[in-house]
PDB file of C-alpha atoms in Angstrom:
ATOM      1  CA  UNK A   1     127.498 126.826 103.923  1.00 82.00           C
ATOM      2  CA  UNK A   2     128.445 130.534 102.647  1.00 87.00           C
ATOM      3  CA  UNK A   3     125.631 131.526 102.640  1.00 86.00           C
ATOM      4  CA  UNK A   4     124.314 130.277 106.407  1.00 86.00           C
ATOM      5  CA  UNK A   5     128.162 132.275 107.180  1.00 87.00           C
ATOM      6  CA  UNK A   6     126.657 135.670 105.548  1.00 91.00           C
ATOM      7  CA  UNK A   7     123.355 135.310 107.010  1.00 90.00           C
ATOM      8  CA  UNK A   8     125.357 134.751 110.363  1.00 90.00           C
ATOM      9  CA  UNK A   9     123.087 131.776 111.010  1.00 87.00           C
ATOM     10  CA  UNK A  10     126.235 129.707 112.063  1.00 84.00           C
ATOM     11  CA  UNK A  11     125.948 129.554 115.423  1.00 87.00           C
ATOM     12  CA  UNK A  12     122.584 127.842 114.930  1.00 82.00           C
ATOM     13  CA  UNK A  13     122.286 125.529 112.044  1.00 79.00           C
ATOM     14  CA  UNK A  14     124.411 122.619 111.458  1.00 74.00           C
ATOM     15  CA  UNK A  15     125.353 121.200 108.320  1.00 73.00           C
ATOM     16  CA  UNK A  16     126.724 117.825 108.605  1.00 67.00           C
ATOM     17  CA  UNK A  17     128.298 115.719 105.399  1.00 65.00           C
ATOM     18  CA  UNK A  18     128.808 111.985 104.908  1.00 61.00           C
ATOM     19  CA  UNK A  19     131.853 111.389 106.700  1.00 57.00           C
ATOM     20  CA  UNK A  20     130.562 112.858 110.005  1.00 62.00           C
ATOM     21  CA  UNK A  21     129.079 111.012 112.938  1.00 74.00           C
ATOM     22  CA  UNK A  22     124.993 110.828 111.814  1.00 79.00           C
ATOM     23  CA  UNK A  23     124.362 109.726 114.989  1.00 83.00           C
ATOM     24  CA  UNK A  24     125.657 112.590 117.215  1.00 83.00           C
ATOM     25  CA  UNK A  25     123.733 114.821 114.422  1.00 83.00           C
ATOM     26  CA  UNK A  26     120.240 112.585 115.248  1.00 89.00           C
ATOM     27  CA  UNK A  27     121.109 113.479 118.723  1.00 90.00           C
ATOM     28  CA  UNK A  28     121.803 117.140 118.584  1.00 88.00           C
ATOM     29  CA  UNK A  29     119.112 117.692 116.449  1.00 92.00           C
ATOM     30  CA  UNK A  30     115.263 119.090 117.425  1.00 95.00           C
ATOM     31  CA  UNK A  31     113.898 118.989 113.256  1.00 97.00           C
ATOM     32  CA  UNK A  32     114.883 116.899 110.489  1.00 96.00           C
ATOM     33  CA  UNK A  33     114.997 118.890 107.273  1.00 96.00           C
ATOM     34  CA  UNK A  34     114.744 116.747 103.636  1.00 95.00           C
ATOM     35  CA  UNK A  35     114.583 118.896 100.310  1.00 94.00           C
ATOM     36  CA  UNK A  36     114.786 115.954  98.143  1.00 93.00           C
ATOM     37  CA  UNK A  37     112.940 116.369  94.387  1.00 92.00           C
ATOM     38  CA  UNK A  38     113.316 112.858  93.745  1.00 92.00           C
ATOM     39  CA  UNK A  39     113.469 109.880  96.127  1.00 90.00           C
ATOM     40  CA  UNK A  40     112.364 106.498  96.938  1.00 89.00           C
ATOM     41  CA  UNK A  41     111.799 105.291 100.474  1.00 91.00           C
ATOM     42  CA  UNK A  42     114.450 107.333 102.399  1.00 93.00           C
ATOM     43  CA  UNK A  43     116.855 106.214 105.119  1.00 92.00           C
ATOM     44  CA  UNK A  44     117.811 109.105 106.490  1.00 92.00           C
ATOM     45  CA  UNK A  45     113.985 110.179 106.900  1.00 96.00           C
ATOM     46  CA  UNK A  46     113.126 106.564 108.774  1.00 95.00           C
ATOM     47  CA  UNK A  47     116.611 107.498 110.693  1.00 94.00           C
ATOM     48  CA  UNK A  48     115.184 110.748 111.746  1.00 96.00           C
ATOM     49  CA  UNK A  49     112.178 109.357 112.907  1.00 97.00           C
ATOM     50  CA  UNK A  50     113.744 106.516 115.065  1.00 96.00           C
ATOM     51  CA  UNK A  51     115.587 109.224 116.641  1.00 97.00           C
ATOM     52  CA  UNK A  52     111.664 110.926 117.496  1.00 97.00           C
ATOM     53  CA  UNK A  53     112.548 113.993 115.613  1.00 98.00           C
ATOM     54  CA  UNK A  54     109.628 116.027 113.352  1.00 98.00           C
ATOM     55  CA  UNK A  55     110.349 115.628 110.033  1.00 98.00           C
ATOM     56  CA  UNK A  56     109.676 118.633 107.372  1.00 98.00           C
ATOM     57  CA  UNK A  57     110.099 116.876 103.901  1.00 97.00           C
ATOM     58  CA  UNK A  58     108.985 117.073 100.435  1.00 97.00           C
ATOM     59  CA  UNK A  59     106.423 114.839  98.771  1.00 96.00           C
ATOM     60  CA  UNK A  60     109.317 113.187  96.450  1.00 95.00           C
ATOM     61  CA  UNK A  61     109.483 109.034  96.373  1.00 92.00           C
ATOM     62  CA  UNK A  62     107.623 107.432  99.392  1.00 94.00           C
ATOM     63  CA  UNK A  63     107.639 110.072 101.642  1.00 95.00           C
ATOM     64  CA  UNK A  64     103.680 110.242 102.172  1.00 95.00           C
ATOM     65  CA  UNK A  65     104.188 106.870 103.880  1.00 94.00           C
ATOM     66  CA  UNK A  66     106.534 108.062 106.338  1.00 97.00           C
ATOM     67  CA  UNK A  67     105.869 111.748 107.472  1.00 98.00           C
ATOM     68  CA  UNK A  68     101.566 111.739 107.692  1.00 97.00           C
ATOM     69  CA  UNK A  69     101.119 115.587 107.115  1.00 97.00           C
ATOM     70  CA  UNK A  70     100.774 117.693 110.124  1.00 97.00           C
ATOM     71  CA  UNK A  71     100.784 114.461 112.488  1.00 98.00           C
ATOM     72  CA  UNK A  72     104.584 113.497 112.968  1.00 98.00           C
ATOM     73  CA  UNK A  73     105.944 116.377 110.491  1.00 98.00           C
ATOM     74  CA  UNK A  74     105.070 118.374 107.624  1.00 98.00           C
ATOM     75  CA  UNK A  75     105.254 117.257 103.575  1.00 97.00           C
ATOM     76  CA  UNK A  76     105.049 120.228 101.380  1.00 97.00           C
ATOM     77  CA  UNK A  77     105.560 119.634  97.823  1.00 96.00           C
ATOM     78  CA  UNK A  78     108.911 120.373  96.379  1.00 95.00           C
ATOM     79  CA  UNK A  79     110.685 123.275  95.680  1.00 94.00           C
ATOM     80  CA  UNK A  80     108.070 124.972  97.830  1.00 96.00           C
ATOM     81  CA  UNK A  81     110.353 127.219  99.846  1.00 95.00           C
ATOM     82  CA  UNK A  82     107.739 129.045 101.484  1.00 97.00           C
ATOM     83  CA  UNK A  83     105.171 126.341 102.751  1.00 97.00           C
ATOM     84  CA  UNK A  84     109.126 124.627 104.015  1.00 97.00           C
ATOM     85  CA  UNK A  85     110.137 127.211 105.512  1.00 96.00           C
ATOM     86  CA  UNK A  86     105.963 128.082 107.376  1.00 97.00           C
ATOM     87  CA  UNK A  87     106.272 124.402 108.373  1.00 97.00           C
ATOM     88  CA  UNK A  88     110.067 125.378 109.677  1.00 96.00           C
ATOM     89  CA  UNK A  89     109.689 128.427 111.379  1.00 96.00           C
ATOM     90  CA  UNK A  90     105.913 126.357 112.993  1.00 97.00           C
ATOM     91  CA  UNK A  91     108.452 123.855 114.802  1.00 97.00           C
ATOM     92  CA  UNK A  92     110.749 126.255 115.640  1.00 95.00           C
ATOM     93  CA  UNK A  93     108.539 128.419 117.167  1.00 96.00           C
ATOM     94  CA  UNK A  94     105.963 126.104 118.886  1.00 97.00           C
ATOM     95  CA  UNK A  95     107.488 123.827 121.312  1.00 97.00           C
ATOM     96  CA  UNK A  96     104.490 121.970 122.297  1.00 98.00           C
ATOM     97  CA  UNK A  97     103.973 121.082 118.829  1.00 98.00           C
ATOM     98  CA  UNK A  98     107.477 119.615 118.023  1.00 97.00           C
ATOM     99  CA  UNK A  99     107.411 117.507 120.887  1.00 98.00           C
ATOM    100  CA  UNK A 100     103.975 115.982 120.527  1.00 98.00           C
ATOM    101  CA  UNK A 101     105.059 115.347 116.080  1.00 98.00           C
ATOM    102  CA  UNK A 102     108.421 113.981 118.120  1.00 97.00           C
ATOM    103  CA  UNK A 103     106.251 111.578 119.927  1.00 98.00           C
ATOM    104  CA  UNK A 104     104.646 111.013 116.972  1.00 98.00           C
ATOM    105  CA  UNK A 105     107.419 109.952 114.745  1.00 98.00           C
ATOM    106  CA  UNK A 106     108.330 106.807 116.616  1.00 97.00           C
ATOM    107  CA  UNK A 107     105.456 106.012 117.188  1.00 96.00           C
ATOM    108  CA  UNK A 108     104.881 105.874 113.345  1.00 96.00           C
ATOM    109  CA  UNK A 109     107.961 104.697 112.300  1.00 96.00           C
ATOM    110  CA  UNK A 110     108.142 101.657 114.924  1.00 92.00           C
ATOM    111  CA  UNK A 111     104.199 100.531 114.510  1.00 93.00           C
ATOM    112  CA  UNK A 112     104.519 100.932 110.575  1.00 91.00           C
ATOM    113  CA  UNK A 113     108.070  99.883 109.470  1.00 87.00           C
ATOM    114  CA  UNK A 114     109.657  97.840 112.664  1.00 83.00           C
ATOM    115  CA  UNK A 115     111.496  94.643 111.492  1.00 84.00           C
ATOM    116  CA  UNK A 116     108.811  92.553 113.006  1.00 85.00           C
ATOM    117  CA  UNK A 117     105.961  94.568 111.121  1.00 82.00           C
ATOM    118  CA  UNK A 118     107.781  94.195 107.451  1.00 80.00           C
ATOM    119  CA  UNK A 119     108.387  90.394 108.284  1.00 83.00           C
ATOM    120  CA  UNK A 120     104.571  90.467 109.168  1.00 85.00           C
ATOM    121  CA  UNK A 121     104.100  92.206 106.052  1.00 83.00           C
ATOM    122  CA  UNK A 122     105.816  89.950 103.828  1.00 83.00           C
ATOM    123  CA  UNK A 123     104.214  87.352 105.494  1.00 87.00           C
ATOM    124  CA  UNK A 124     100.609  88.662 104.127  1.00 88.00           C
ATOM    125  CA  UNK A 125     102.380  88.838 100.859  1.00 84.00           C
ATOM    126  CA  UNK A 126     102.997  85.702 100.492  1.00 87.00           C
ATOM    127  CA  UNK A 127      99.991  84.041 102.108  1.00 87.00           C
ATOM    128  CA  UNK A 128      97.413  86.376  99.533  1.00 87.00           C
ATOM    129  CA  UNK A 129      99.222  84.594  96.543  1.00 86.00           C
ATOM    130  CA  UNK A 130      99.246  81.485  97.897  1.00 77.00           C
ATOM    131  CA  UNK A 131     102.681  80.209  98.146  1.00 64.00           C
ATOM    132  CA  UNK A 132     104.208  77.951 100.911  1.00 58.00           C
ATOM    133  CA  UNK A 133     106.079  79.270 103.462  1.00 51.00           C
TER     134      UNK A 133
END
């Protein structure tokens, strides 16, 4: 936070913690940024992209499987500042683009993990292996 202050970059970026309203953030927001080094399958991405927002992540945990490179965001691998911050300053600067990876993202998000596709899913699951339902 000091150091968006000294950069005066306050008046536009937001950092929001915990205890704040996510959803008014979802809202608000045109990119959703995720520096994670380690993950599994992350919430907050899947959040982002139910709220149509690009996603720039890194390839930590399942990521690969949520943000398809260049088609609803961008992965880069992590601690890559500057192919994060390309991919950033691409969105930022191309608004064309971030509303077609917006379209994108829920698109992905409700064909691939919907509750009706993971019950469908599980389903599959546990047909292949043969037990009853």
């Amino acid at each position: 936070k000091s150091k968006i202050a000294s950069l005066n970059l306050s008046t536009i970026v937001t950092i929001y913690d915990e205890t704040e309203n996510l959803n008014k953030f979802y809202m608000e927001a045109d990119i959703y940024l995720s520096t994670s080094t380690h993950e599994g399958m992350s919430n907050t991405i899947m959040e982002a992209l139910t709220y149509s927002l690009p996603v720039v992540c890194t390839n930590a945990g399942d990521s690969s499987s949520l943000v398809i490179d260049g088609y609803n965001g961008y992965l880069c691998q992590t601690k890559n500042v500057v192919k994060i911050s390309e991919c950033l300053h691409r969105l930022i600067t191309d608004q064309t683009l971030r509303i077609d990876m917006s379209q994108k993202a829920y698109e992905h998000i409700s064909n691939n993990f919907s509750i009706s596709k993971s019950f469908s899913k599980y389903n599959e699951l546990i047909r292949k292996f043969g037990v009853e339902e």
